[in-house]
Amino acid sequence: MSLSRTILSGVSILTVVVGVAVAGSAVSYLRTLSADLPNIAAVGRWQPREGSRILGVDGTVLGVHAKEYREFVQLESIPPLVISAFLAAEDANYWHHKGVDPVAVVRALVSNFKDDSRVIGGSTITQQVVKNLILSSERTFDRKAKEALLALKVDKEIGKARVLEIYLNEIYLGAGCYGVQAAAKCYFGKSLDQLLPEEAAVLAGLPQAPSAANPYSNMKKAVSRRNYVLDRMGKVGYLPLEEVARLKTRPITTVGRSDAVTGPVDPAYAYAEETVRRLQVGSVGSDQFYGEGGDLKTTLVPSLQKVVHEELRRGLVIEDRLKGYRGHLARGVSFPVDWERPELAQPAGAENWRVGIIEDVGRDLKVQTRDGFMTVEKTGFSWVTGKRGASSVFKRGDAILVGDIGDGPEIVQVPKTQGAIVVMQPETGAVLALDGGFSAAGSEFNRATQAKRQIGSVFKPFVYLTALQMGYNAMSPVLDSPISLDTGNGKGDWRPQEKDKGLGLITLRQALEKSRNLATVRLLYDIGENTIGDVARSIGLEMPANMTYAMALGSAETTPLNVATAYSAIANGGRPVNPAFFGDLHNTTADKASFDPIAVAQLSSILEGVTYAGTARTAFSDFPHAIAAKTGTTNSSRDVWLAAYGPKFVIVTWLGNDDFTPLHKGAAGGQTVAPIVRRILDRSQGSIEFADFTLPEGSVTIRVDRASGSFNPEGDVVEIIRENELASYTQSNTEESQDEQPTEQPAEQGVSEPVPGLPETEPGRGDEPLPGE
């Protein structure tokens, strides 16, 4: 054997030996890695992280909150165009390899060898899913090897269709958007089936550099990446080459940067759903809520929420107008209108109102808006002009705000006055609707849950409830005359004020119906202010530990939600509840009442009188359902209230100014707030349930004269008394009265028909400034 053949044989043998050794080492290395591979179960059980969706009781989406804005779409619902774009850009051989593409790996190695400044990984879509869901992002040989082994396993056990579905829904595509559906809406305002080929290519070009190459951060790079994807789609046969050339000339047109974390769907839901968001974040933590909170079905009734929002806005506009017109948005605007002028921007809180430019002034106003022309009739601006002609106030080129608050287009202004409304179901404490101001866009401060205001005379029912539990009833006499009380704090006597010198001896019913301050003070003096405070706190009202006389008349402060919670305990017969935003509206509790049911029924009977003979009678004239209510007005009309309820609902409404300045002179609960509540109830359309009050066990009803409180079978008002009191009222007519008044029936707690000659009551009398404040 020649020397050369000997050397060649030796080299061959050495090559084989080295090859075997390398192969053996590779097999040993892979076996070692395989023994330490993570479980692929994370891929199999993947669920989209869509944050939390807050839903109404009927499933309506009230708001969406997520760290990762994502809308999951099943693979079969993703258009082939979108799938083709991503496959062309990221993994053209996806349907043919086994999870790892050897050709792509070799191509990446060659490319990296030629240009080490631009590293290409050669990863398939399967490998990217494995890296994102199972492995870290570290750039090591071990991690890449594990990635390849796991990709082979995932491809075999999970399947290509599911892996591709995960990828297209999980991938980050910039601007806070995860998945193709969210990105399509974020950049183009479209769903996937509406995307044009070049728009699909924009999305497919984003995975490589989602933050640096999206249309919002760098349009030049976004165009370059899109063109690369279009070229790839043409090369692999997804698009004709001539079509690719044409599409590459088109500009990228986006809808403008948007917030990835979506807010309320409708402004009417804003305060309510934000209340739920805060509660839920406090309960489960922000990571859970914004990551995997899921669907949160609430007790909120969307249709009622809209009515509440509309009527609160209308009521605030009406109140605000009483202080006059504050002027135009701008003057001297020329035509054609440059709508980009800063002074023509829609004011915060305007919501669906529109900025308009007056084009012509006549009997009516011709107004141009961004959406076209409209006419504002004289009735829509007479509150501005009064008896003057339109031309004395308005000129061509004036910029005004136009809205419809229920009577057609009107000139409007964003009010300074604010308000809050809470509607609850008293059996469960479920919050059916909640609004915390004119508009959350103008002020995020939620006055329903955060504003602590003096509650005024809406506190008085708790004074009378305490008396009724102690054995008083609606006919019990109380003296309505001036009184002076020693405060015991070195500040002298306290003399509560009234607009008159008192009505003398009147009944408890008359005192509460007319909201008499002097009579109430005498009652609370007899009972004790701390005793009344104990009752108020036990029924759910937030009160300080030590009560003062003024607090017992309503100088204490709390929120509208808290007032609604306390009134719910009266409405449901005496069982305190907690406000709830989650739960079954039909799952009522059978807990025993904490308060005397007869005393509670007597109180409800008296408060019914407020709506037909007292301070709220004007607003509730001819109201067809049983309703009890109490108005409230504090010093100088800084706060005006109405708390109204039936056995199945409670609605509490408050109006006031955030800076505690007074409302218009004469503002009061009965005249200012009660009309808002009446309109809501009239428009509730079944979302509020009406029912008759019923007599509790152990009680009966009798007829009495309202003026004297004396028993009279022909009397003008029906009162509830305890069965053991019946004889003392009816005397010789006991047997007849017992035959006529069954012990278990709906109570007649109102005047069944008008009685001629009844004395006129004075709405607002007593429902005025708090004494001693």
PDB file of N, CA and C in Angstrom, residues 472-552:
ATOM      1  N   TYR A 472     -94.881  55.773  69.139  1.00  0.00           N
ATOM      2  CA  TYR A 472     -95.626  56.833  68.472  1.00  0.00           C
ATOM      3  C   TYR A 472     -96.321  56.242  67.237  1.00  0.00           C
ATOM      4  N   ASN A 473     -97.294  56.982  66.680  1.00  0.00           N
ATOM      5  CA  ASN A 473     -97.828  56.628  65.374  1.00  0.00           C
ATOM      6  C   ASN A 473     -98.108  57.905  64.602  1.00  0.00           C
ATOM      7  N   ALA A 474     -98.650  57.765  63.392  1.00  0.00           N
ATOM      8  CA  ALA A 474     -98.816  58.935  62.526  1.00  0.00           C
ATOM      9  C   ALA A 474     -99.753  59.971  63.105  1.00  0.00           C
ATOM     10  N   MET A 475    -100.673  59.562  64.033  1.00  0.00           N
ATOM     11  CA  MET A 475    -101.631  60.519  64.612  1.00  0.00           C
ATOM     12  C   MET A 475    -101.117  61.150  65.898  1.00  0.00           C
ATOM     13  N   SER A 476     -99.967  60.712  66.364  1.00  0.00           N
ATOM     14  CA  SER A 476     -99.441  61.265  67.618  1.00  0.00           C
ATOM     15  C   SER A 476     -99.202  62.763  67.474  1.00  0.00           C
ATOM     16  N   PRO A 477     -99.563  63.538  68.492  1.00  0.00           N
ATOM     17  CA  PRO A 477     -99.393  64.992  68.405  1.00  0.00           C
ATOM     18  C   PRO A 477     -97.961  65.408  68.702  1.00  0.00           C
ATOM     19  N   VAL A 478     -97.528  66.472  68.035  1.00  0.00           N
ATOM     20  CA  VAL A 478     -96.230  67.062  68.299  1.00  0.00           C
ATOM     21  C   VAL A 478     -96.385  68.573  68.141  1.00  0.00           C
ATOM     22  N   LEU A 479     -95.723  69.319  68.999  1.00  0.00           N
ATOM     23  CA  LEU A 479     -95.850  70.767  69.005  1.00  0.00           C
ATOM     24  C   LEU A 479     -94.880  71.387  67.998  1.00  0.00           C
ATOM     25  N   ASP A 480     -95.441  72.154  67.072  1.00  0.00           N
ATOM     26  CA  ASP A 480     -94.637  72.838  66.074  1.00  0.00           C
ATOM     27  C   ASP A 480     -94.568  74.321  66.445  1.00  0.00           C
ATOM     28  N   SER A 481     -93.609  74.647  67.296  1.00  0.00           N
ATOM     29  CA  SER A 481     -93.459  76.023  67.765  1.00  0.00           C
ATOM     30  C   SER A 481     -92.004  76.255  68.126  1.00  0.00           C
ATOM     31  N   PRO A 482     -91.562  77.514  68.206  1.00  0.00           N
ATOM     32  CA  PRO A 482     -90.157  77.815  68.473  1.00  0.00           C
ATOM     33  C   PRO A 482     -89.656  77.130  69.740  1.00  0.00           C
ATOM     34  N   ILE A 483     -88.377  76.754  69.717  1.00  0.00           N
ATOM     35  CA  ILE A 483     -87.758  76.075  70.845  1.00  0.00           C
ATOM     36  C   ILE A 483     -86.309  76.528  70.943  1.00  0.00           C
ATOM     37  N   SER A 484     -85.808  76.589  72.151  1.00  0.00           N
ATOM     38  CA  SER A 484     -84.417  76.954  72.387  1.00  0.00           C
ATOM     39  C   SER A 484     -83.769  75.834  73.179  1.00  0.00           C
ATOM     40  N   LEU A 485     -82.621  75.333  72.694  1.00  0.00           N
ATOM     41  CA  LEU A 485     -81.956  74.201  73.327  1.00  0.00           C
ATOM     42  C   LEU A 485     -80.535  74.577  73.708  1.00  0.00           C
ATOM     43  N   ASP A 486     -80.135  74.155  74.894  1.00  0.00           N
ATOM     44  CA  ASP A 486     -78.777  74.390  75.373  1.00  0.00           C
ATOM     45  C   ASP A 486     -77.850  73.394  74.697  1.00  0.00           C
ATOM     46  N   THR A 487     -76.874  73.883  73.944  1.00  0.00           N
ATOM     47  CA  THR A 487     -75.953  72.986  73.232  1.00  0.00           C
ATOM     48  C   THR A 487     -74.978  72.301  74.179  1.00  0.00           C
ATOM     49  N   GLY A 488     -74.755  72.871  75.352  1.00  0.00           N
ATOM     50  CA  GLY A 488     -73.864  72.246  76.323  1.00  0.00           C
ATOM     51  C   GLY A 488     -72.409  72.362  75.964  1.00  0.00           C
ATOM     52  N   ASN A 489     -72.054  73.192  75.011  1.00  0.00           N
ATOM     53  CA  ASN A 489     -70.650  73.315  74.605  1.00  0.00           C
ATOM     54  C   ASN A 489     -70.123  74.726  74.796  1.00  0.00           C
ATOM     55  N   GLY A 490     -70.845  75.493  75.588  1.00  0.00           N
ATOM     56  CA  GLY A 490     -70.396  76.847  75.860  1.00  0.00           C
ATOM     57  C   GLY A 490     -70.692  77.841  74.764  1.00  0.00           C
ATOM     58  N   LYS A 491     -71.422  77.436  73.746  1.00  0.00           N
ATOM     59  CA  LYS A 491     -71.725  78.321  72.622  1.00  0.00           C
ATOM     60  C   LYS A 491     -73.132  78.892  72.711  1.00  0.00           C
ATOM     61  N   GLY A 492     -73.776  78.687  73.829  1.00  0.00           N
ATOM     62  CA  GLY A 492     -75.105  79.263  73.997  1.00  0.00           C
ATOM     63  C   GLY A 492     -76.202  78.357  73.496  1.00  0.00           C
ATOM     64  N   ASP A 493     -77.386  78.908  73.458  1.00  0.00           N
ATOM     65  CA  ASP A 493     -78.551  78.133  73.040  1.00  0.00           C
ATOM     66  C   ASP A 493     -78.620  78.003  71.516  1.00  0.00           C
ATOM     67  N   TRP A 494     -79.257  76.911  71.108  1.00  0.00           N
ATOM     68  CA  TRP A 494     -79.497  76.683  69.680  1.00  0.00           C
ATOM     69  C   TRP A 494     -80.979  76.903  69.423  1.00  0.00           C
ATOM     70  N   ARG A 495     -81.292  77.795  68.497  1.00  0.00           N
ATOM     71  CA  ARG A 495     -82.679  78.109  68.178  1.00  0.00           C
ATOM     72  C   ARG A 495     -82.943  77.786  66.709  1.00  0.00           C
ATOM     73  N   PRO A 496     -83.458  76.616  66.442  1.00  0.00           N
ATOM     74  CA  PRO A 496     -83.769  76.263  65.056  1.00  0.00           C
ATOM     75  C   PRO A 496     -84.780  77.234  64.467  1.00  0.00           C
ATOM     76  N   GLN A 497     -84.616  77.524  63.174  1.00  0.00           N
ATOM     77  CA  GLN A 497     -85.440  78.536  62.518  1.00  0.00           C
ATOM     78  C   GLN A 497     -86.482  77.905  61.605  1.00  0.00           C
ATOM     79  N   GLU A 498     -87.558  78.631  61.410  1.00  0.00           N
ATOM     80  CA  GLU A 498     -88.617  78.259  60.471  1.00  0.00           C
ATOM     81  C   GLU A 498     -89.069  79.552  59.813  1.00  0.00           C
ATOM     82  N   LYS A 499     -89.762  79.441  58.685  1.00  0.00           N
ATOM     83  CA  LYS A 499     -90.212  80.653  57.999  1.00  0.00           C
ATOM     84  C   LYS A 499     -91.411  81.307  58.679  1.00  0.00           C
ATOM     85  N   ASP A 500     -91.988  80.588  59.619  1.00  0.00           N
ATOM     86  CA  ASP A 500     -93.127  81.147  60.353  1.00  0.00           C
ATOM     87  C   ASP A 500     -92.920  80.873  61.840  1.00  0.00           C
ATOM     88  N   LYS A 501     -93.938  81.165  62.638  1.00  0.00           N
ATOM     89  CA  LYS A 501     -93.840  80.951  64.080  1.00  0.00           C
ATOM     90  C   LYS A 501     -94.349  79.588  64.510  1.00  0.00           C
ATOM     91  N   GLY A 502     -94.583  78.718  63.538  1.00  0.00           N
ATOM     92  CA  GLY A 502     -95.027  77.381  63.876  1.00  0.00           C
ATOM     93  C   GLY A 502     -96.507  77.194  63.612  1.00  0.00           C
ATOM     94  N   LEU A 503     -96.903  75.932  63.479  1.00  0.00           N
ATOM     95  CA  LEU A 503     -98.299  75.586  63.203  1.00  0.00           C
ATOM     96  C   LEU A 503     -99.034  75.124  64.446  1.00  0.00           C
ATOM     97  N   GLY A 504     -98.364  75.156  65.574  1.00  0.00           N
ATOM     98  CA  GLY A 504     -99.010  74.701  66.794  1.00  0.00           C
ATOM     99  C   GLY A 504     -98.992  73.190  66.916  1.00  0.00           C
ATOM    100  N   LEU A 505    -100.047  72.628  67.499  1.00  0.00           N
ATOM    101  CA  LEU A 505    -100.103  71.182  67.709  1.00  0.00           C
ATOM    102  C   LEU A 505    -100.527  70.504  66.411  1.00  0.00           C
ATOM    103  N   ILE A 506     -99.660  69.680  65.877  1.00  0.00           N
ATOM    104  CA  ILE A 506     -99.948  68.957  64.639  1.00  0.00           C
ATOM    105  C   ILE A 506     -99.591  67.489  64.830  1.00  0.00           C
ATOM    106  N   THR A 507     -99.953  66.660  63.863  1.00  0.00           N
ATOM    107  CA  THR A 507     -99.648  65.227  63.950  1.00  0.00           C
ATOM    108  C   THR A 507     -98.266  64.955  63.389  1.00  0.00           C
ATOM    109  N   LEU A 508     -97.750  63.768  63.712  1.00  0.00           N
ATOM    110  CA  LEU A 508     -96.467  63.367  63.142  1.00  0.00           C
ATOM    111  C   LEU A 508     -96.542  63.346  61.621  1.00  0.00           C
ATOM    112  N   ARG A 509     -97.678  62.883  61.082  1.00  0.00           N
ATOM    113  CA  ARG A 509     -97.829  62.855  59.629  1.00  0.00           C
ATOM    114  C   ARG A 509     -97.663  64.254  59.040  1.00  0.00           C
ATOM    115  N   GLN A 510     -98.376  65.207  59.582  1.00  0.00           N
ATOM    116  CA  GLN A 510     -98.295  66.565  59.067  1.00  0.00           C
ATOM    117  C   GLN A 510     -96.874  67.117  59.197  1.00  0.00           C
ATOM    118  N   ALA A 511     -96.229  66.822  60.302  1.00  0.00           N
ATOM    119  CA  ALA A 511     -94.878  67.334  60.535  1.00  0.00           C
ATOM    120  C   ALA A 511     -93.893  66.815  59.491  1.00  0.00           C
ATOM    121  N   LEU A 512     -94.007  65.519  59.136  1.00  0.00           N
ATOM    122  CA  LEU A 512     -93.060  64.951  58.185  1.00  0.00           C
ATOM    123  C   LEU A 512     -93.453  65.261  56.742  1.00  0.00           C
ATOM    124  N   GLU A 513     -94.745  65.224  56.443  1.00  0.00           N
ATOM    125  CA  GLU A 513     -95.186  65.559  55.096  1.00  0.00           C
ATOM    126  C   GLU A 513     -94.754  66.959  54.703  1.00  0.00           C
ATOM    127  N   LYS A 514     -94.863  67.887  55.652  1.00  0.00           N
ATOM    128  CA  LYS A 514     -94.520  69.287  55.384  1.00  0.00           C
ATOM    129  C   LYS A 514     -93.070  69.595  55.747  1.00  0.00           C
ATOM    130  N   SER A 515     -92.341  68.579  56.214  1.00  0.00           N
ATOM    131  CA  SER A 515     -90.935  68.719  56.582  1.00  0.00           C
ATOM    132  C   SER A 515     -90.722  69.864  57.564  1.00  0.00           C
ATOM    133  N   ARG A 516     -91.507  69.849  58.657  1.00  0.00           N
ATOM    134  CA  ARG A 516     -91.450  70.919  59.649  1.00  0.00           C
ATOM    135  C   ARG A 516     -90.218  70.769  60.541  1.00  0.00           C
ATOM    136  N   ASN A 517     -89.381  71.786  60.550  1.00  0.00           N
ATOM    137  CA  ASN A 517     -88.165  71.746  61.355  1.00  0.00           C
ATOM    138  C   ASN A 517     -88.451  71.827  62.855  1.00  0.00           C
ATOM    139  N   LEU A 518     -89.304  72.761  63.270  1.00  0.00           N
ATOM    140  CA  LEU A 518     -89.542  72.970  64.696  1.00  0.00           C
ATOM    141  C   LEU A 518     -90.156  71.739  65.343  1.00  0.00           C
ATOM    142  N   ALA A 519     -91.142  71.126  64.686  1.00  0.00           N
ATOM    143  CA  ALA A 519     -91.756  69.919  65.223  1.00  0.00           C
ATOM    144  C   ALA A 519     -90.739  68.793  65.318  1.00  0.00           C
ATOM    145  N   THR A 520     -89.864  68.682  64.300  1.00  0.00           N
ATOM    146  CA  THR A 520     -88.860  67.618  64.303  1.00  0.00           C
ATOM    147  C   THR A 520     -87.859  67.809  65.427  1.00  0.00           C
ATOM    148  N   VAL A 521     -87.464  69.058  65.673  1.00  0.00           N
ATOM    149  CA  VAL A 521     -86.519  69.326  66.753  1.00  0.00           C
ATOM    150  C   VAL A 521     -87.128  68.938  68.098  1.00  0.00           C
ATOM    151  N   ARG A 522     -88.383  69.265  68.320  1.00  0.00           N
ATOM    152  CA  ARG A 522     -89.022  68.885  69.586  1.00  0.00           C
ATOM    153  C   ARG A 522     -89.083  67.371  69.724  1.00  0.00           C
ATOM    154  N   LEU A 523     -89.329  66.689  68.617  1.00  0.00           N
ATOM    155  CA  LEU A 523     -89.393  65.228  68.662  1.00  0.00           C
ATOM    156  C   LEU A 523     -88.031  64.636  68.989  1.00  0.00           C
ATOM    157  N   LEU A 524     -87.010  65.128  68.337  1.00  0.00           N
ATOM    158  CA  LEU A 524     -85.678  64.561  68.588  1.00  0.00           C
ATOM    159  C   LEU A 524     -85.190  64.924  69.993  1.00  0.00           C
ATOM    160  N   TYR A 525     -85.628  66.077  70.527  1.00  0.00           N
ATOM    161  CA  TYR A 525     -85.252  66.433  71.898  1.00  0.00           C
ATOM    162  C   TYR A 525     -85.871  65.443  72.885  1.00  0.00           C
ATOM    163  N   ASP A 526     -87.121  65.062  72.631  1.00  0.00           N
ATOM    164  CA  ASP A 526     -87.779  64.092  73.507  1.00  0.00           C
ATOM    165  C   ASP A 526     -87.104  62.725  73.417  1.00  0.00           C
ATOM    166  N   ILE A 527     -86.674  62.358  72.241  1.00  0.00           N
ATOM    167  CA  ILE A 527     -86.097  61.023  72.029  1.00  0.00           C
ATOM    168  C   ILE A 527     -84.628  60.985  72.410  1.00  0.00           C
ATOM    169  N   GLY A 528     -83.876  62.015  72.054  1.00  0.00           N
ATOM    170  CA  GLY A 528     -82.432  62.041  72.273  1.00  0.00           C
ATOM    171  C   GLY A 528     -81.691  61.872  70.966  1.00  0.00           C
ATOM    172  N   GLU A 529     -80.791  62.816  70.676  1.00  0.00           N
ATOM    173  CA  GLU A 529     -80.123  62.792  69.371  1.00  0.00           C
ATOM    174  C   GLU A 529     -79.244  61.563  69.186  1.00  0.00           C
ATOM    175  N   ASN A 530     -78.618  61.059  70.258  1.00  0.00           N
ATOM    176  CA  ASN A 530     -77.766  59.887  70.109  1.00  0.00           C
ATOM    177  C   ASN A 530     -78.577  58.615  69.875  1.00  0.00           C
ATOM    178  N   THR A 531     -79.778  58.556  70.430  1.00  0.00           N
ATOM    179  CA  THR A 531     -80.663  57.420  70.151  1.00  0.00           C
ATOM    180  C   THR A 531     -81.022  57.387  68.675  1.00  0.00           C
ATOM    181  N   ILE A 532     -81.322  58.566  68.142  1.00  0.00           N
ATOM    182  CA  ILE A 532     -81.632  58.653  66.714  1.00  0.00           C
ATOM    183  C   ILE A 532     -80.409  58.300  65.883  1.00  0.00           C
ATOM    184  N   GLY A 533     -79.242  58.729  66.311  1.00  0.00           N
ATOM    185  CA  GLY A 533     -78.007  58.379  65.607  1.00  0.00           C
ATOM    186  C   GLY A 533     -77.782  56.890  65.574  1.00  0.00           C
ATOM    187  N   ASP A 534     -78.070  56.204  66.677  1.00  0.00           N
ATOM    188  CA  ASP A 534     -77.915  54.746  66.732  1.00  0.00           C
ATOM    189  C   ASP A 534     -78.829  54.057  65.720  1.00  0.00           C
ATOM    190  N   VAL A 535     -80.072  54.530  65.640  1.00  0.00           N
ATOM    191  CA  VAL A 535     -81.015  53.948  64.679  1.00  0.00           C
ATOM    192  C   VAL A 535     -80.534  54.183  63.251  1.00  0.00           C
ATOM    193  N   ALA A 536     -80.089  55.397  62.963  1.00  0.00           N
ATOM    194  CA  ALA A 536     -79.630  55.724  61.612  1.00  0.00           C
ATOM    195  C   ALA A 536     -78.436  54.865  61.219  1.00  0.00           C
ATOM    196  N   ARG A 537     -77.478  54.700  62.142  1.00  0.00           N
ATOM    197  CA  ARG A 537     -76.304  53.890  61.828  1.00  0.00           C
ATOM    198  C   ARG A 537     -76.675  52.424  61.634  1.00  0.00           C
ATOM    199  N   SER A 538     -77.594  51.915  62.451  1.00  0.00           N
ATOM    200  CA  SER A 538     -77.944  50.502  62.353  1.00  0.00           C
ATOM    201  C   SER A 538     -78.730  50.197  61.079  1.00  0.00           C
ATOM    202  N   ILE A 539     -79.339  51.207  60.496  1.00  0.00           N
ATOM    203  CA  ILE A 539     -80.070  50.990  59.246  1.00  0.00           C
ATOM    204  C   ILE A 539     -79.168  51.183  58.029  1.00  0.00           C
ATOM    205  N   GLY A 540     -77.936  51.623  58.280  1.00  0.00           N
ATOM    206  CA  GLY A 540     -76.954  51.702  57.202  1.00  0.00           C
ATOM    207  C   GLY A 540     -76.453  53.077  56.877  1.00  0.00           C
ATOM    208  N   LEU A 541     -76.942  54.113  57.543  1.00  0.00           N
ATOM    209  CA  LEU A 541     -76.508  55.471  57.248  1.00  0.00           C
ATOM    210  C   LEU A 541     -75.207  55.775  57.979  1.00  0.00           C
ATOM    211  N   GLU A 542     -74.260  56.352  57.285  1.00  0.00           N
ATOM    212  CA  GLU A 542     -72.977  56.699  57.893  1.00  0.00           C
ATOM    213  C   GLU A 542     -73.137  57.986  58.694  1.00  0.00           C
ATOM    214  N   MET A 543     -72.961  57.880  59.998  1.00  0.00           N
ATOM    215  CA  MET A 543     -73.133  59.027  60.891  1.00  0.00           C
ATOM    216  C   MET A 543     -71.990  59.056  61.895  1.00  0.00           C
ATOM    217  N   PRO A 544     -71.626  60.250  62.372  1.00  0.00           N
ATOM    218  CA  PRO A 544     -70.570  60.337  63.392  1.00  0.00           C
ATOM    219  C   PRO A 544     -71.023  59.702  64.695  1.00  0.00           C
ATOM    220  N   ALA A 545     -70.048  59.345  65.522  1.00  0.00           N
ATOM    221  CA  ALA A 545     -70.365  58.660  66.783  1.00  0.00           C
ATOM    222  C   ALA A 545     -71.176  59.538  67.719  1.00  0.00           C
ATOM    223  N   ASN A 546     -70.841  60.812  67.784  1.00  0.00           N
ATOM    224  CA  ASN A 546     -71.562  61.728  68.674  1.00  0.00           C
ATOM    225  C   ASN A 546     -72.406  62.687  67.844  1.00  0.00           C
ATOM    226  N   MET A 547     -73.692  62.606  68.025  1.00  0.00           N
ATOM    227  CA  MET A 547     -74.625  63.417  67.266  1.00  0.00           C
ATOM    228  C   MET A 547     -74.824  64.781  67.925  1.00  0.00           C
ATOM    229  N   THR A 548     -75.097  65.770  67.089  1.00  0.00           N
ATOM    230  CA  THR A 548     -75.528  67.071  67.587  1.00  0.00           C
ATOM    231  C   THR A 548     -76.964  67.289  67.141  1.00  0.00           C
ATOM    232  N   TYR A 549     -77.625  68.287  67.703  1.00  0.00           N
ATOM    233  CA  TYR A 549     -78.989  68.580  67.283  1.00  0.00           C
ATOM    234  C   TYR A 549     -79.046  68.879  65.783  1.00  0.00           C
ATOM    235  N   ALA A 550     -78.085  69.672  65.299  1.00  0.00           N
ATOM    236  CA  ALA A 550     -78.094  70.036  63.880  1.00  0.00           C
ATOM    237  C   ALA A 550     -77.902  68.810  62.991  1.00  0.00           C
ATOM    238  N   MET A 551     -77.038  67.871  63.430  1.00  0.00           N
ATOM    239  CA  MET A 551     -76.834  66.646  62.655  1.00  0.00           C
ATOM    240  C   MET A 551     -78.124  65.840  62.562  1.00  0.00           C
ATOM    241  N   ALA A 552     -78.873  65.851  63.662  1.00  0.00           N
ATOM    242  CA  ALA A 552     -80.117  65.089  63.665  1.00  0.00           C
ATOM    243  C   ALA A 552     -81.156  65.689  62.734  1.00  0.00           C
TER     244      ALA A 552
END
